[in-house]
Amino acid sequence: MYSNTPPRSTMRLTRRGRLLLIVTGAVLAGTAVAVPLLSRGGGHVAVKPPSTLVIPEGWRASQVYDAIDKALALPSGSTAKSISKADLQLPSAAAGNPEGYLFPATYPYEKGATPESLLRFMVDTAKKRFDGTPVAAGAQRSPMNVYQSVTIASIAQAEAATKADMGKVARVILNRLQRGMPLQMDSTINYAMNRNTVHTSVDDTRMDSPYNSYQRMGLPPTPIDNPGEDAMHAAINPPPGEWLYFVTLKPGDTRFTADYSEHLRNVAEFNARHQVTGQPQAAGSSPQQLPGTQPPR
């Protein structure tokens, strides 16, 4: 899941005199730029930058762990095993789980980097972004604390295809919480099942998991991915609206509504489209990015 906003970049001078381009935002691949520096004789010297690790917006912690293992040429599972000794400065509500705080960005690293050092870099970056203004100021106006806001942002990141839709999804979540309704978000079930799919069956919605937002009330116990800044701003400053339901019929066409009958018509249109493409939706199941295919409780 990626934001439509272009990546942001900053230049930083390292201790060894290297200029480093750091890119943040939703990117699939990235490289640091070798910036020519002036030599003592006035000529230009190409400086080889350090290696970089790209963490896209919306990646789950498990994906980040795998990427670190690959970048550092470590056996699979090495980074996951290092969490307990990484001394990560996480909020107490996280209970040591860094999900949501592995901030998506392009991270430079040099020879000798460890899983612990990269994880600390990511968590420290997230804390600076989430605890600083304007995020902290927005959280003060929100009924949710920062950790809860990160959780909402992670769901919006997973469910929405655009920056504008992130805000609307966040508003749906808040509206449902305020009305005592289950969130009924397919993305939380996908997280529990470690998958990504647009098809959620009735059996899926009956699974015994704290991340089953069809059966459990309130927010899931942790974020379900690592959201970017756009998703975080959407969570703390969602637009006003009475929306309770939404479904994405196709990229760029997400239908939000407060009327359940209208929502059912949107669901029927979604199912009809998927039947045409040979991917019928199971009866009563929840289509892509759809909370609330079942009547509100």
XYZ file of C-alpha atoms in Angstrom:
297
model
C 0.000 0.000 0.000
C 1.589 3.222 -1.026
C 0.882 6.927 -0.748
C 0.414 9.098 -3.816
C 2.711 11.758 -2.382
C 6.231 11.822 -3.775
C 9.077 10.633 -1.554
C 10.808 13.287 0.503
C 14.565 13.523 0.634
C 17.142 15.190 2.838
C 20.893 15.445 2.585
C 23.071 14.547 5.542
C 26.813 14.774 6.027
C 28.207 11.671 7.723
C 31.083 11.661 10.166
C 33.384 10.562 7.368
C 32.505 13.558 5.241
C 30.069 11.787 2.964
C 26.957 13.449 1.715
C 24.047 11.057 1.998
C 20.640 11.349 0.361
C 17.965 9.918 2.629
C 14.575 9.288 1.011
C 11.393 8.815 2.988
C 7.966 7.892 1.785
C 6.380 5.024 -0.108
C 8.984 3.533 -2.381
C 9.523 0.085 -3.806
C 13.244 0.408 -4.375
C 15.861 3.012 -3.706
C 19.531 3.746 -3.840
C 21.684 6.324 -2.159
C 23.224 8.826 -4.523
C 26.972 9.133 -4.947
C 27.498 12.867 -4.621
C 30.771 14.157 -6.104
C 32.915 15.949 -3.522
C 35.724 18.378 -4.211
C 39.212 16.993 -3.721
C 42.074 19.034 -2.325
C 43.243 19.638 -5.862
C 39.890 21.075 -6.878
C 38.734 18.022 -8.826
C 35.647 15.939 -8.134
C 35.868 12.630 -6.313
C 33.004 10.154 -6.535
C 32.136 8.919 -3.064
C 30.602 5.505 -2.728
C 27.582 5.745 -0.410
C 26.743 3.183 2.260
C 24.274 0.422 1.523
C 20.594 1.204 1.970
C 17.588 -0.722 3.205
C 14.188 0.341 1.852
C 11.137 -0.205 4.061
C 7.907 0.607 2.174
C 4.822 1.983 3.875
C 2.461 -0.710 5.079
C 4.988 -3.506 5.496
C 4.371 -5.800 8.446
C 7.091 -6.375 11.005
C 7.646 -9.887 9.639
C 8.453 -8.407 6.228
C 10.870 -5.937 7.794
C 12.631 -8.741 9.674
C 13.032 -10.747 6.468
C 14.402 -7.686 4.645
C 16.987 -7.052 7.385
C 18.071 -10.705 7.320
C 18.529 -10.482 3.556
C 20.345 -7.124 3.653
C 22.802 -8.330 6.300
C 23.130 -11.811 4.758
C 21.895 -13.491 7.935
C 20.029 -16.786 8.309
C 16.272 -16.428 8.071
C 14.746 -15.630 11.449
C 17.848 -13.940 12.867
C 16.281 -10.471 13.165
C 13.078 -11.797 14.717
C 15.163 -13.533 17.397
C 17.071 -10.327 18.135
C 14.041 -8.262 19.221
C 14.389 -9.065 22.919
C 17.996 -7.834 23.056
C 17.577 -4.779 20.821
C 16.562 -2.496 23.727
C 13.873 -0.790 21.640
C 12.341 2.342 23.141
C 8.710 1.388 22.578
C 5.614 2.690 24.385
C 4.537 0.521 27.315
C 1.317 -0.402 25.495
C 3.371 -2.159 22.812
C 4.581 -4.753 25.351
C 7.842 -5.118 23.429
C 6.189 -5.651 20.037
C 7.645 -3.156 17.509
C 4.789 -3.563 15.001
C 3.759 -0.072 13.935
C 7.073 1.489 15.002
C 9.388 0.221 12.258
C 9.066 3.474 10.381
C 8.967 3.187 6.569
C 11.952 4.956 5.022
C 15.262 4.345 3.287
C 17.880 3.507 5.915
C 21.627 3.782 5.286
C 23.885 1.222 6.900
C 27.532 0.289 6.664
C 29.565 -2.846 7.263
C 29.166 -4.004 10.820
C 25.476 -3.077 11.092
C 23.403 -5.487 13.167
C 19.694 -6.296 13.291
C 19.583 -4.545 16.662
C 21.125 -1.335 15.318
C 18.763 -1.210 12.333
C 15.721 -1.917 14.470
C 16.704 0.831 16.916
C 17.200 3.220 13.975
C 13.660 2.488 12.750
C 11.995 2.737 16.163
C 13.840 5.934 17.043
C 12.738 7.417 13.701
C 9.121 6.462 14.400
C 9.211 7.987 17.876
C 10.575 11.252 16.511
C 7.849 11.380 13.881
C 4.996 10.230 16.130
C 5.948 12.079 19.319
C 6.861 15.358 17.623
C 4.587 18.073 16.310
C 2.261 18.110 14.464
C 1.452 14.439 15.174
C 1.593 14.843 18.945
C -0.508 17.999 18.759
C -3.106 16.164 16.675
C -3.108 13.247 19.092
C -3.859 15.644 21.958
C -7.055 16.657 20.162
C -7.970 13.041 19.440
C -9.889 10.737 21.781
C -7.129 8.175 21.130
C -3.618 8.129 22.547
C -0.596 7.967 20.247
C -0.340 4.162 20.292
C -4.033 3.791 19.476
C -3.603 6.360 16.716
C -0.736 4.312 15.257
C -3.043 1.277 15.303
C -5.768 3.207 13.456
C -3.185 4.500 11.005
C -1.991 0.954 10.325
C -5.531 -0.136 9.422
C -6.032 2.925 7.212
C -2.699 2.166 5.537
C -3.830 -1.396 4.789
C -7.357 -0.551 3.700
C -7.010 2.647 1.664
C -5.561 3.101 -1.799
C -5.187 6.897 -1.654
C -4.243 9.574 0.839
C -7.782 10.966 0.787
C -9.292 7.534 1.427
C -6.989 7.015 4.412
C -8.725 9.867 6.202
C -12.168 8.483 5.394
C -11.211 4.993 6.577
C -9.922 6.500 9.817
C -13.244 8.311 10.217
C -15.152 5.044 9.654
C -13.063 3.427 12.393
C -13.726 6.253 14.846
C -17.435 6.349 13.999
C -17.746 2.626 14.615
C -15.849 2.796 17.888
C -18.012 5.664 19.088
C -21.176 3.712 18.257
C -20.001 0.529 19.931
C -19.891 -1.346 16.623
C -17.289 -3.971 15.719
C -14.772 -2.669 13.197
C -15.256 -5.659 10.845
C -12.053 -4.926 8.951
C -10.744 -7.641 6.653
C -7.204 -6.294 7.027
C -7.091 -7.339 10.687
C -8.085 -10.903 9.765
C -5.485 -10.938 7.002
C -2.907 -9.912 9.580
C -3.884 -12.721 11.919
C -3.661 -15.205 9.045
C -0.445 -13.668 7.644
C -1.912 -13.194 4.184
C -3.167 -10.541 1.766
C -6.404 -11.215 -0.047
C -9.584 -9.487 -1.162
C -11.647 -12.535 -0.261
C -12.687 -13.131 3.329
C -14.984 -16.056 4.002
C -17.616 -16.494 6.695
C -15.360 -19.072 8.338
C -12.562 -16.486 8.418
C -14.777 -14.088 10.328
C -15.361 -16.768 12.977
C -11.702 -17.419 13.698
C -10.562 -17.218 17.301
C -8.062 -14.367 17.325
C -7.714 -11.030 19.118
C -7.271 -9.573 15.621
C -10.687 -10.791 14.487
C -12.456 -7.446 14.379
C -15.689 -9.149 13.315
C -15.923 -10.923 16.670
C -13.904 -8.665 18.987
C -14.908 -5.155 19.928
C -12.534 -2.199 19.821
C -9.141 -1.890 18.207
C -6.851 -4.872 17.662
C -4.217 -5.311 20.379
C -1.392 -3.921 18.202
C -0.960 -2.117 14.891
C -1.225 -4.470 11.906
C 1.589 -2.939 9.853
C 3.996 -0.014 9.873
C 2.163 3.101 8.641
C 3.706 6.118 6.989
C 3.225 9.773 7.816
C 0.175 10.224 5.569
C -1.663 7.406 7.323
C -0.678 8.773 10.724
C -1.940 12.245 9.868
C -5.160 10.655 8.575
C -5.629 8.855 11.891
C -5.294 11.986 14.028
C -6.964 14.457 11.644
C -9.659 12.532 9.755
C -12.200 14.527 7.752
C -15.691 14.963 9.209
C -18.281 12.479 7.998
C -20.912 10.006 9.130
C -19.554 7.073 7.112
C -19.895 3.604 8.617
C -19.231 1.402 5.585
C -16.985 1.295 2.546
C -16.037 -0.984 -0.293
C -13.508 -0.577 -3.098
C -15.050 -1.574 -6.406
C -11.878 -0.913 -8.361
C -8.719 1.174 -7.956
C -9.764 4.783 -7.506
C -13.405 3.908 -6.802
C -14.052 3.385 -3.100
C -17.648 3.900 -1.991
C -18.177 5.323 1.504
C -21.649 5.584 2.996
C -23.572 5.826 6.254
C -26.575 4.021 4.734
C -26.520 0.238 5.071
C -28.916 -0.339 2.169
C -26.677 1.706 -0.112
C -23.716 -0.236 1.171
C -25.379 -3.546 0.275
C -25.922 -2.271 -3.266
C -22.229 -1.405 -3.455
C -21.363 -4.885 -2.183
C -23.607 -6.451 -4.831
C -21.835 -4.435 -7.528
C -18.459 -5.548 -6.161
C -19.521 -9.202 -6.199
C -20.912 -8.915 -9.713
C -17.634 -7.481 -10.966
C -15.633 -10.254 -9.357
C -17.910 -12.916 -10.794
C -17.260 -11.466 -14.235
C -13.520 -11.708 -13.667
C -13.826 -15.285 -12.439
C -13.297 -14.438 -8.781
C -16.728 -14.771 -7.169
C -17.149 -13.598 -3.617
C -18.341 -16.195 -1.127
C -21.895 -15.594 0.019
C -21.976 -13.343 3.041
C -18.274 -12.717 3.035
C -16.510 -9.412 3.145
C -15.150 -7.897 -0.079
C -11.935 -5.950 -0.395
C -11.555 -3.088 2.066
C -15.012 -3.638 3.439
C -16.006 -3.358 7.072
C -19.572 -4.272 7.784
C -20.973 -6.556 5.115
C -22.975 -7.973 7.987
C -25.713 -5.828 9.541
C -24.411 -3.507 12.279
C -24.735 -5.007 15.730
